[in-house]
Short mmCIF file of N, CA, C and O in Angstrom, two decimals:
data_model
loop_
_atom_site.label_atom_id
_atom_site.label_comp_id
_atom_site.label_asym_id
_atom_site.label_seq_id
_atom_site.Cartn_x
_atom_site.Cartn_y
_atom_site.Cartn_z
N GLU A 1 -16.90 14.94 8.10
CA GLU A 1 -17.07 14.92 6.65
C GLU A 1 -15.88 14.19 6.01
O GLU A 1 -14.74 14.53 6.24
N VAL A 2 -16.20 13.19 5.21
CA VAL A 2 -15.16 12.45 4.51
C VAL A 2 -14.59 13.31 3.39
O VAL A 2 -15.32 13.91 2.61
N GLN A 3 -13.26 13.37 3.35
CA GLN A 3 -12.59 14.07 2.26
C GLN A 3 -11.44 13.22 1.74
O GLN A 3 -10.69 12.62 2.51
N LEU A 4 -11.33 13.18 0.42
CA LEU A 4 -10.23 12.52 -0.26
C LEU A 4 -9.65 13.53 -1.25
O LEU A 4 -10.36 14.00 -2.13
N VAL A 5 -8.39 13.86 -1.07
CA VAL A 5 -7.77 14.89 -1.89
C VAL A 5 -6.54 14.32 -2.59
O VAL A 5 -5.53 14.03 -1.95
N GLU A 6 -6.65 14.19 -3.91
CA GLU A 6 -5.55 13.65 -4.69
C GLU A 6 -4.57 14.74 -5.09
O GLU A 6 -4.96 15.91 -5.24
N SER A 7 -3.34 14.34 -5.31
CA SER A 7 -2.32 15.25 -5.79
C SER A 7 -1.24 14.44 -6.49
O SER A 7 -1.22 13.21 -6.39
N GLY A 8 -0.34 15.14 -7.18
CA GLY A 8 0.79 14.47 -7.80
C GLY A 8 0.70 14.25 -9.29
O GLY A 8 1.65 13.78 -9.91
N GLY A 9 -0.44 14.57 -9.87
CA GLY A 9 -0.57 14.41 -11.31
C GLY A 9 0.23 15.47 -12.06
O GLY A 9 0.81 16.38 -11.46
N GLY A 10 0.25 15.34 -13.37
CA GLY A 10 0.97 16.31 -14.18
C GLY A 10 1.24 15.79 -15.57
O GLY A 10 0.72 14.74 -15.98
N LEU A 11 2.07 16.52 -16.29
CA LEU A 11 2.48 16.15 -17.64
C LEU A 11 3.84 15.45 -17.56
O LEU A 11 4.78 15.98 -16.97
N VAL A 12 3.92 14.28 -18.15
CA VAL A 12 5.15 13.51 -18.12
C VAL A 12 5.37 12.87 -19.48
O VAL A 12 4.41 12.54 -20.18
N GLN A 13 6.63 12.70 -19.85
CA GLN A 13 6.94 12.06 -21.12
C GLN A 13 6.77 10.55 -21.01
O GLN A 13 6.88 9.98 -19.92
N PRO A 14 6.51 9.90 -22.14
CA PRO A 14 6.44 8.43 -22.12
C PRO A 14 7.71 7.84 -21.53
O PRO A 14 8.81 8.31 -21.81
N GLY A 15 7.52 6.84 -20.69
CA GLY A 15 8.63 6.24 -19.98
C GLY A 15 8.93 6.86 -18.64
O GLY A 15 9.73 6.32 -17.87
N GLY A 16 8.29 7.98 -18.35
CA GLY A 16 8.52 8.67 -17.10
C GLY A 16 7.74 8.07 -15.94
O GLY A 16 7.05 7.05 -16.09
N SER A 17 7.86 8.72 -14.80
CA SER A 17 7.22 8.24 -13.56
C SER A 17 6.48 9.36 -12.87
O SER A 17 6.82 10.54 -13.00
N LEU A 18 5.48 8.97 -12.12
CA LEU A 18 4.75 9.89 -11.25
C LEU A 18 4.35 9.14 -10.00
O LEU A 18 4.13 7.93 -10.02
N ARG A 19 4.22 9.89 -8.90
CA ARG A 19 3.70 9.33 -7.66
C ARG A 19 2.48 10.12 -7.27
O ARG A 19 2.57 11.31 -6.95
N LEU A 20 1.32 9.47 -7.31
CA LEU A 20 0.08 10.10 -6.90
C LEU A 20 -0.12 9.88 -5.41
O LEU A 20 0.23 8.83 -4.87
N SER A 21 -0.72 10.87 -4.77
CA SER A 21 -1.06 10.77 -3.35
C SER A 21 -2.54 11.09 -3.16
O SER A 21 -3.12 11.82 -3.94
N CYS A 22 -3.09 10.53 -2.12
CA CYS A 22 -4.49 10.80 -1.76
C CYS A 22 -4.54 10.98 -0.24
O CYS A 22 -4.33 10.01 0.50
N ALA A 23 -4.79 12.19 0.19
CA ALA A 23 -4.90 12.48 1.62
C ALA A 23 -6.33 12.30 2.07
O ALA A 23 -7.25 12.92 1.51
N ALA A 24 -6.53 11.45 3.05
CA ALA A 24 -7.86 11.11 3.53
C ALA A 24 -8.13 11.73 4.89
O ALA A 24 -7.23 11.84 5.73
N SER A 25 -9.38 12.12 5.12
CA SER A 25 -9.78 12.63 6.41
C SER A 25 -11.28 12.40 6.60
O SER A 25 -12.00 12.14 5.64
N GLY A 26 -11.72 12.49 7.86
CA GLY A 26 -13.14 12.36 8.15
C GLY A 26 -13.63 10.95 8.39
O GLY A 26 -14.83 10.75 8.60
N PHE A 27 -12.71 9.98 8.36
CA PHE A 27 -13.07 8.60 8.67
C PHE A 27 -11.81 7.87 9.16
O PHE A 27 -10.70 8.40 9.03
N THR A 28 -12.00 6.69 9.70
CA THR A 28 -10.87 5.91 10.20
C THR A 28 -10.21 5.21 9.02
O THR A 28 -10.62 4.11 8.61
N PHE A 29 -9.21 5.86 8.47
CA PHE A 29 -8.57 5.42 7.24
C PHE A 29 -8.09 3.97 7.32
O PHE A 29 -8.25 3.20 6.38
N SER A 30 -7.53 3.60 8.44
CA SER A 30 -6.92 2.28 8.58
C SER A 30 -7.93 1.13 8.59
O SER A 30 -7.53 -0.04 8.59
N ARG A 31 -9.19 1.42 8.58
CA ARG A 31 -10.23 0.38 8.63
C ARG A 31 -10.76 -0.01 7.25
O ARG A 31 -11.54 -0.96 7.14
N TYR A 32 -10.35 0.72 6.20
CA TYR A 32 -10.98 0.52 4.91
C TYR A 32 -9.96 0.27 3.80
O TYR A 32 -8.90 0.90 3.76
N ALA A 33 -10.32 -0.64 2.89
CA ALA A 33 -9.56 -0.78 1.66
C ALA A 33 -9.75 0.49 0.82
O ALA A 33 -10.74 1.21 0.97
N MET A 34 -8.79 0.72 -0.05
CA MET A 34 -8.82 1.89 -0.92
C MET A 34 -8.48 1.49 -2.33
O MET A 34 -7.77 0.48 -2.55
N SER A 35 -8.96 2.25 -3.29
CA SER A 35 -8.68 1.98 -4.69
C SER A 35 -8.26 3.24 -5.43
O SER A 35 -8.57 4.36 -4.99
N TRP A 36 -7.59 3.02 -6.53
CA TRP A 36 -7.38 4.06 -7.54
C TRP A 36 -8.21 3.67 -8.76
O TRP A 36 -8.20 2.51 -9.19
N VAL A 37 -8.91 4.65 -9.30
CA VAL A 37 -9.77 4.48 -10.47
C VAL A 37 -9.44 5.61 -11.42
O VAL A 37 -9.15 6.73 -10.97
N ARG A 38 -9.45 5.34 -12.71
CA ARG A 38 -9.12 6.40 -13.66
C ARG A 38 -10.17 6.51 -14.75
O ARG A 38 -10.93 5.58 -14.99
N GLN A 39 -10.20 7.69 -15.38
CA GLN A 39 -11.10 7.92 -16.50
C GLN A 39 -10.33 8.62 -17.60
O GLN A 39 -9.94 9.79 -17.44
N ALA A 40 -10.12 7.92 -18.69
CA ALA A 40 -9.44 8.50 -19.85
C ALA A 40 -10.42 9.36 -20.63
O ALA A 40 -11.64 9.18 -20.53
N PRO A 41 -9.91 10.28 -21.43
CA PRO A 41 -10.79 11.16 -22.21
C PRO A 41 -11.76 10.36 -23.07
O PRO A 41 -11.35 9.48 -23.83
N GLY A 42 -13.03 10.65 -22.93
CA GLY A 42 -14.05 10.01 -23.75
C GLY A 42 -14.37 8.58 -23.39
O GLY A 42 -15.12 7.91 -24.10
N LYS A 43 -13.83 8.10 -22.26
CA LYS A 43 -14.05 6.72 -21.86
C LYS A 43 -14.68 6.66 -20.47
O LYS A 43 -14.77 7.65 -19.76
N GLY A 44 -15.10 5.46 -20.10
CA GLY A 44 -15.71 5.26 -18.79
C GLY A 44 -14.68 5.07 -17.70
O GLY A 44 -13.47 5.09 -17.94
N LEU A 45 -15.15 4.88 -16.49
CA LEU A 45 -14.27 4.67 -15.36
C LEU A 45 -13.61 3.29 -15.46
O LEU A 45 -14.24 2.31 -15.84
N GLU A 46 -12.34 3.25 -15.10
CA GLU A 46 -11.58 2.01 -15.12
C GLU A 46 -10.88 1.84 -13.77
O GLU A 46 -10.10 2.71 -13.36
N TRP A 47 -11.16 0.74 -13.09
CA TRP A 47 -10.45 0.44 -11.86
C TRP A 47 -8.98 0.16 -12.18
O TRP A 47 -8.67 -0.53 -13.14
N VAL A 48 -8.07 0.71 -11.37
CA VAL A 48 -6.64 0.57 -11.60
C VAL A 48 -5.99 -0.35 -10.57
O VAL A 48 -5.26 -1.28 -10.93
N SER A 49 -6.26 -0.09 -9.29
CA SER A 49 -5.56 -0.84 -8.26
C SER A 49 -6.30 -0.72 -6.94
O SER A 49 -7.06 0.23 -6.74
N ALA A 50 -6.09 -1.69 -6.06
CA ALA A 50 -6.71 -1.66 -4.74
C ALA A 50 -5.72 -2.18 -3.70
O ALA A 50 -4.82 -2.97 -4.02
N ILE A 51 -5.93 -1.75 -2.46
CA ILE A 51 -5.10 -2.19 -1.35
C ILE A 51 -5.99 -2.39 -0.14
O ILE A 51 -6.94 -1.61 0.06
N ASP A 52 -5.72 -3.42 0.65
CA ASP A 52 -6.58 -3.68 1.80
C ASP A 52 -6.26 -2.70 2.92
O ASP A 52 -5.36 -1.88 2.82
N SER A 53 -7.03 -2.78 3.97
CA SER A 53 -6.93 -1.78 5.03
C SER A 53 -5.56 -1.74 5.70
O SER A 53 -5.09 -0.67 6.09
N GLY A 54 -4.93 -2.89 5.82
CA GLY A 54 -3.63 -2.96 6.47
C GLY A 54 -2.45 -2.79 5.55
O GLY A 54 -1.30 -2.73 6.00
N GLY A 55 -2.70 -2.72 4.26
CA GLY A 55 -1.63 -2.57 3.30
C GLY A 55 -0.93 -3.87 2.95
O GLY A 55 0.13 -3.86 2.32
N ASP A 56 -1.51 -5.00 3.34
CA ASP A 56 -0.86 -6.29 3.13
C ASP A 56 -1.22 -6.96 1.82
O ASP A 56 -0.49 -7.83 1.33
N SER A 57 -2.34 -6.60 1.25
CA SER A 57 -2.82 -7.24 0.02
C SER A 57 -3.13 -6.18 -1.01
O SER A 57 -3.77 -5.16 -0.70
N THR A 58 -2.67 -6.41 -2.23
CA THR A 58 -2.89 -5.45 -3.32
C THR A 58 -3.37 -6.18 -4.56
O THR A 58 -3.21 -7.40 -4.70
N SER A 59 -3.93 -5.42 -5.48
CA SER A 59 -4.39 -5.97 -6.75
C SER A 59 -4.30 -4.87 -7.80
O SER A 59 -4.45 -3.68 -7.48
N TYR A 60 -4.05 -5.30 -9.05
CA TYR A 60 -3.88 -4.35 -10.15
C TYR A 60 -4.61 -4.82 -11.39
O TYR A 60 -4.69 -6.03 -11.66
N THR A 61 -5.07 -3.85 -12.18
CA THR A 61 -5.56 -4.22 -13.48
C THR A 61 -4.38 -4.62 -14.36
O THR A 61 -3.24 -4.13 -14.15
N ASP A 62 -4.61 -5.46 -15.33
CA ASP A 62 -3.50 -6.02 -16.12
C ASP A 62 -2.68 -4.95 -16.82
O ASP A 62 -1.46 -5.10 -16.97
N SER A 63 -3.31 -3.87 -17.24
CA SER A 63 -2.60 -2.87 -18.03
C SER A 63 -1.55 -2.09 -17.24
O SER A 63 -0.66 -1.48 -17.83
N VAL A 64 -1.62 -2.10 -15.91
CA VAL A 64 -0.63 -1.39 -15.10
C VAL A 64 0.23 -2.33 -14.28
O VAL A 64 1.20 -1.90 -13.64
N LYS A 65 -0.11 -3.61 -14.28
CA LYS A 65 0.63 -4.59 -13.47
C LYS A 65 2.10 -4.60 -13.88
O LYS A 65 2.43 -4.64 -15.07
N GLY A 66 2.98 -4.56 -12.89
CA GLY A 66 4.41 -4.53 -13.16
C GLY A 66 4.97 -3.14 -13.36
O GLY A 66 6.19 -2.95 -13.36
N ARG A 67 4.12 -2.16 -13.57
CA ARG A 67 4.56 -0.78 -13.76
C ARG A 67 4.12 0.14 -12.63
O ARG A 67 4.61 1.26 -12.52
N SER A 68 3.18 -0.33 -11.81
CA SER A 68 2.63 0.53 -10.77
C SER A 68 2.66 -0.18 -9.43
O SER A 68 2.58 -1.41 -9.36
N THR A 69 2.75 0.62 -8.37
CA THR A 69 2.72 0.09 -7.01
C THR A 69 1.80 0.94 -6.16
O THR A 69 2.00 2.15 -6.04
N ILE A 70 0.79 0.29 -5.58
CA ILE A 70 -0.10 0.97 -4.66
C ILE A 70 0.42 0.74 -3.24
O ILE A 70 0.91 -0.35 -2.92
N SER A 71 0.32 1.75 -2.41
CA SER A 71 0.75 1.61 -1.03
C SER A 71 -0.04 2.60 -0.18
O SER A 71 -0.77 3.45 -0.70
N ARG A 72 0.09 2.47 1.12
CA ARG A 72 -0.61 3.37 2.03
C ARG A 72 0.21 3.54 3.29
O ARG A 72 0.97 2.66 3.69
N ASP A 73 0.02 4.71 3.92
CA ASP A 73 0.62 5.01 5.20
C ASP A 73 -0.52 5.33 6.14
O ASP A 73 -1.06 6.45 6.10
N ASN A 74 -0.90 4.36 6.94
CA ASN A 74 -2.06 4.57 7.81
C ASN A 74 -1.78 5.58 8.92
O ASN A 74 -2.71 6.20 9.43
N ALA A 75 -0.54 5.78 9.25
CA ALA A 75 -0.20 6.80 10.25
C ALA A 75 -0.41 8.21 9.69
O ALA A 75 -0.68 9.14 10.44
N LYS A 76 -0.27 8.33 8.38
CA LYS A 76 -0.43 9.64 7.73
C LYS A 76 -1.76 9.76 6.99
O LYS A 76 -2.02 10.78 6.34
N ASN A 77 -2.60 8.72 7.08
CA ASN A 77 -3.90 8.72 6.38
C ASN A 77 -3.73 9.05 4.89
O ASN A 77 -4.49 9.85 4.33
N THR A 78 -2.78 8.42 4.26
CA THR A 78 -2.46 8.74 2.88
C THR A 78 -2.31 7.48 2.04
O THR A 78 -1.69 6.51 2.47
N LEU A 79 -2.87 7.54 0.87
CA LEU A 79 -2.79 6.47 -0.13
C LEU A 79 -1.87 6.95 -1.25
O LEU A 79 -1.87 8.14 -1.59
N TYR A 80 -1.11 6.03 -1.83
CA TYR A 80 -0.19 6.38 -2.90
C TYR A 80 -0.37 5.46 -4.10
O TYR A 80 -0.83 4.33 -3.99
N LEU A 81 0.06 5.97 -5.25
CA LEU A 81 0.18 5.14 -6.45
C LEU A 81 1.45 5.59 -7.17
O LEU A 81 1.49 6.70 -7.70
N GLN A 82 2.46 4.73 -7.14
CA GLN A 82 3.69 4.99 -7.88
C GLN A 82 3.53 4.39 -9.27
O GLN A 82 3.26 3.19 -9.40
N MET A 83 3.66 5.22 -10.28
CA MET A 83 3.50 4.75 -11.66
C MET A 83 4.80 4.97 -12.42
O MET A 83 5.32 6.09 -12.47
N ASN A 84 5.32 3.91 -12.99
CA ASN A 84 6.56 3.95 -13.74
C ASN A 84 6.31 3.53 -15.20
O ASN A 84 5.25 2.99 -15.51
N SER A 85 7.29 3.79 -16.03
CA SER A 85 7.19 3.41 -17.46
C SER A 85 5.85 3.84 -18.05
O SER A 85 5.16 3.06 -18.71
N LEU A 86 5.50 5.08 -17.80
CA LEU A 86 4.19 5.57 -18.22
C LEU A 86 4.05 5.58 -19.73
O LEU A 86 5.00 5.84 -20.47
N LYS A 87 2.83 5.31 -20.17
CA LYS A 87 2.50 5.24 -21.59
C LYS A 87 1.42 6.28 -21.90
O LYS A 87 0.64 6.64 -21.01
N PRO A 88 1.31 6.70 -23.15
CA PRO A 88 0.25 7.64 -23.51
C PRO A 88 -1.15 7.14 -23.11
O PRO A 88 -2.01 7.94 -22.74
N GLU A 89 -1.35 5.84 -23.16
CA GLU A 89 -2.67 5.29 -22.80
C GLU A 89 -2.95 5.35 -21.30
O GLU A 89 -4.05 5.03 -20.86
N ASP A 90 -1.97 5.76 -20.50
CA ASP A 90 -2.20 6.00 -19.08
C ASP A 90 -2.80 7.38 -18.82
O ASP A 90 -3.16 7.70 -17.68
N THR A 91 -2.88 8.20 -19.85
CA THR A 91 -3.46 9.53 -19.71
C THR A 91 -4.90 9.44 -19.24
O THR A 91 -5.72 8.76 -19.87
N ALA A 92 -5.20 10.08 -18.13
CA ALA A 92 -6.53 10.00 -17.53
C ALA A 92 -6.59 10.89 -16.30
O ALA A 92 -5.55 11.37 -15.82
N VAL A 93 -7.79 11.09 -15.81
CA VAL A 93 -7.97 11.65 -14.48
C VAL A 93 -7.98 10.47 -13.50
O VAL A 93 -8.71 9.51 -13.71
N TYR A 94 -7.15 10.56 -12.48
CA TYR A 94 -7.02 9.49 -11.50
C TYR A 94 -7.73 9.90 -10.21
O TYR A 94 -7.48 10.98 -9.67
N TYR A 95 -8.60 9.02 -9.75
CA TYR A 95 -9.35 9.24 -8.53
C TYR A 95 -8.99 8.20 -7.48
O TYR A 95 -8.79 7.02 -7.81
N CYS A 96 -8.95 8.61 -6.23
CA CYS A 96 -8.90 7.62 -5.16
C CYS A 96 -10.33 7.44 -4.64
O CYS A 96 -11.15 8.37 -4.69
N ALA A 97 -10.61 6.23 -4.21
CA ALA A 97 -11.96 5.89 -3.78
C ALA A 97 -11.90 5.05 -2.51
O ALA A 97 -11.09 4.14 -2.40
N LYS A 98 -12.77 5.37 -1.58
CA LYS A 98 -12.87 4.63 -0.33
C LYS A 98 -13.81 3.44 -0.51
O LYS A 98 -14.93 3.58 -0.99
N SER A 99 -13.34 2.29 -0.10
CA SER A 99 -14.15 1.08 -0.21
C SER A 99 -15.16 0.99 0.94
O SER A 99 -15.00 1.61 1.99
N LEU A 100 -16.19 0.20 0.71
CA LEU A 100 -17.12 -0.12 1.77
C LEU A 100 -16.56 -1.18 2.72
O LEU A 100 -17.08 -1.38 3.81
N TYR A 101 -15.50 -1.84 2.28
CA TYR A 101 -14.96 -2.99 3.00
C TYR A 101 -13.49 -2.81 3.37
O TYR A 101 -12.85 -1.84 2.94
N ASP A 102 -12.97 -3.76 4.15
CA ASP A 102 -11.56 -3.66 4.54
C ASP A 102 -10.64 -4.52 3.68
O ASP A 102 -9.42 -4.36 3.74
N SER A 103 -11.21 -5.38 2.86
CA SER A 103 -10.38 -6.28 2.07
C SER A 103 -10.44 -5.91 0.59
O SER A 103 -11.37 -5.23 0.14
N VAL A 104 -9.45 -6.38 -0.16
CA VAL A 104 -9.43 -6.13 -1.60
C VAL A 104 -10.58 -6.86 -2.29
O VAL A 104 -11.23 -6.29 -3.17
N ALA A 105 -10.82 -8.07 -1.88
CA ALA A 105 -11.89 -8.86 -2.49
C ALA A 105 -13.22 -8.15 -2.27
O ALA A 105 -13.57 -7.79 -1.15
N GLY A 106 -13.93 -7.93 -3.31
CA GLY A 106 -15.22 -7.27 -3.21
C GLY A 106 -15.15 -5.76 -3.21
O GLY A 106 -16.16 -5.07 -3.21
N THR A 107 -13.92 -5.23 -3.19
CA THR A 107 -13.76 -3.77 -3.16
C THR A 107 -14.08 -3.14 -4.50
O THR A 107 -14.67 -2.06 -4.55
N ILE A 108 -13.71 -3.81 -5.57
CA ILE A 108 -13.85 -3.21 -6.89
C ILE A 108 -15.32 -2.89 -7.17
O ILE A 108 -16.18 -3.76 -7.15
N GLY A 109 -15.57 -1.62 -7.42
CA GLY A 109 -16.92 -1.16 -7.72
C GLY A 109 -17.75 -0.82 -6.50
O GLY A 109 -18.84 -0.28 -6.64
N ASN A 110 -17.24 -1.13 -5.32
CA ASN A 110 -18.01 -0.88 -4.10
C ASN A 110 -17.37 0.26 -3.31
O ASN A 110 -16.64 0.03 -2.34
N TYR A 111 -17.66 1.46 -3.74
CA TYR A 111 -17.07 2.65 -3.13
C TYR A 111 -18.18 3.56 -2.61
O TYR A 111 -19.28 3.60 -3.18
N ASP A 112 -17.88 4.29 -1.55
CA ASP A 112 -18.88 5.25 -1.10
C ASP A 112 -18.38 6.70 -1.14
O ASP A 112 -19.19 7.62 -1.05
N TYR A 113 -17.09 6.90 -1.28
CA TYR A 113 -16.56 8.26 -1.41
C TYR A 113 -15.44 8.29 -2.44
O TYR A 113 -14.67 7.32 -2.57
N TRP A 114 -15.37 9.43 -3.14
CA TRP A 114 -14.37 9.64 -4.18
C TRP A 114 -13.69 10.99 -3.94
O TRP A 114 -14.29 11.92 -3.40
N GLY A 115 -12.47 11.10 -4.45
CA GLY A 115 -11.83 12.40 -4.47
C GLY A 115 -12.23 13.17 -5.72
O GLY A 115 -13.05 12.72 -6.52
N GLN A 116 -11.60 14.33 -5.90
CA GLN A 116 -11.93 15.18 -7.04
C GLN A 116 -11.10 14.85 -8.27
O GLN A 116 -11.40 15.29 -9.37
N GLY A 117 -10.05 14.04 -8.07
CA GLY A 117 -9.24 13.58 -9.18
C GLY A 117 -8.01 14.44 -9.43
O GLY A 117 -7.97 15.62 -9.08
N THR A 118 -7.01 13.82 -10.04
CA THR A 118 -5.80 14.52 -10.45
C THR A 118 -5.46 14.07 -11.88
O THR A 118 -5.52 12.88 -12.19
N GLN A 119 -5.14 15.03 -12.72
CA GLN A 119 -4.92 14.75 -14.14
C GLN A 119 -3.51 14.23 -14.36
O GLN A 119 -2.53 14.84 -13.91
N VAL A 120 -3.42 13.13 -15.08
CA VAL A 120 -2.14 12.59 -15.53
C VAL A 120 -2.15 12.61 -17.05
O VAL A 120 -3.05 12.04 -17.67
N THR A 121 -1.16 13.27 -17.62
CA THR A 121 -1.04 13.36 -19.08
C THR A 121 0.34 12.84 -19.47
O THR A 121 1.35 13.35 -18.99
N VAL A 122 0.35 11.82 -20.31
CA VAL A 122 1.60 11.23 -20.78
C VAL A 122 1.75 11.56 -22.27
O VAL A 122 1.00 11.06 -23.10
N SER A 123 2.69 12.42 -22.55
CA SER A 123 2.84 12.89 -23.92
C SER A 123 4.24 13.43 -24.13
O SER A 123 4.85 13.99 -23.21
N SER A 124 4.72 13.27 -25.35
CA SER A 124 6.03 13.83 -25.68
C SER A 124 5.87 15.22 -26.30
O SER A 124 6.86 15.86 -26.65
#
């Protein structure tokens, strides 16, 4: 059974940092690209970042580029998202998603499993 379990969310002041984690199990983690997707209150899903299966290629949506770093540890079956200089507009539930593919290209929107999400709230 595929499981994706996010953690690391919380309440942080503007300008602060958080590191989200996603523990994966039930599939060969190192074979698949992974993404972070978020949903802000009252809004639809927004893709945030993706990383290829080997961790060599990454991509970010413009709103987080330069402030966030996606990474993975295939030995630990874990995906990460380091977020710095957080803004109130980053407030959302953050989900990790397993891609159907091993590369970043074509990964966006092509997911077959999701985690339950972790809440990130940026507020003073």
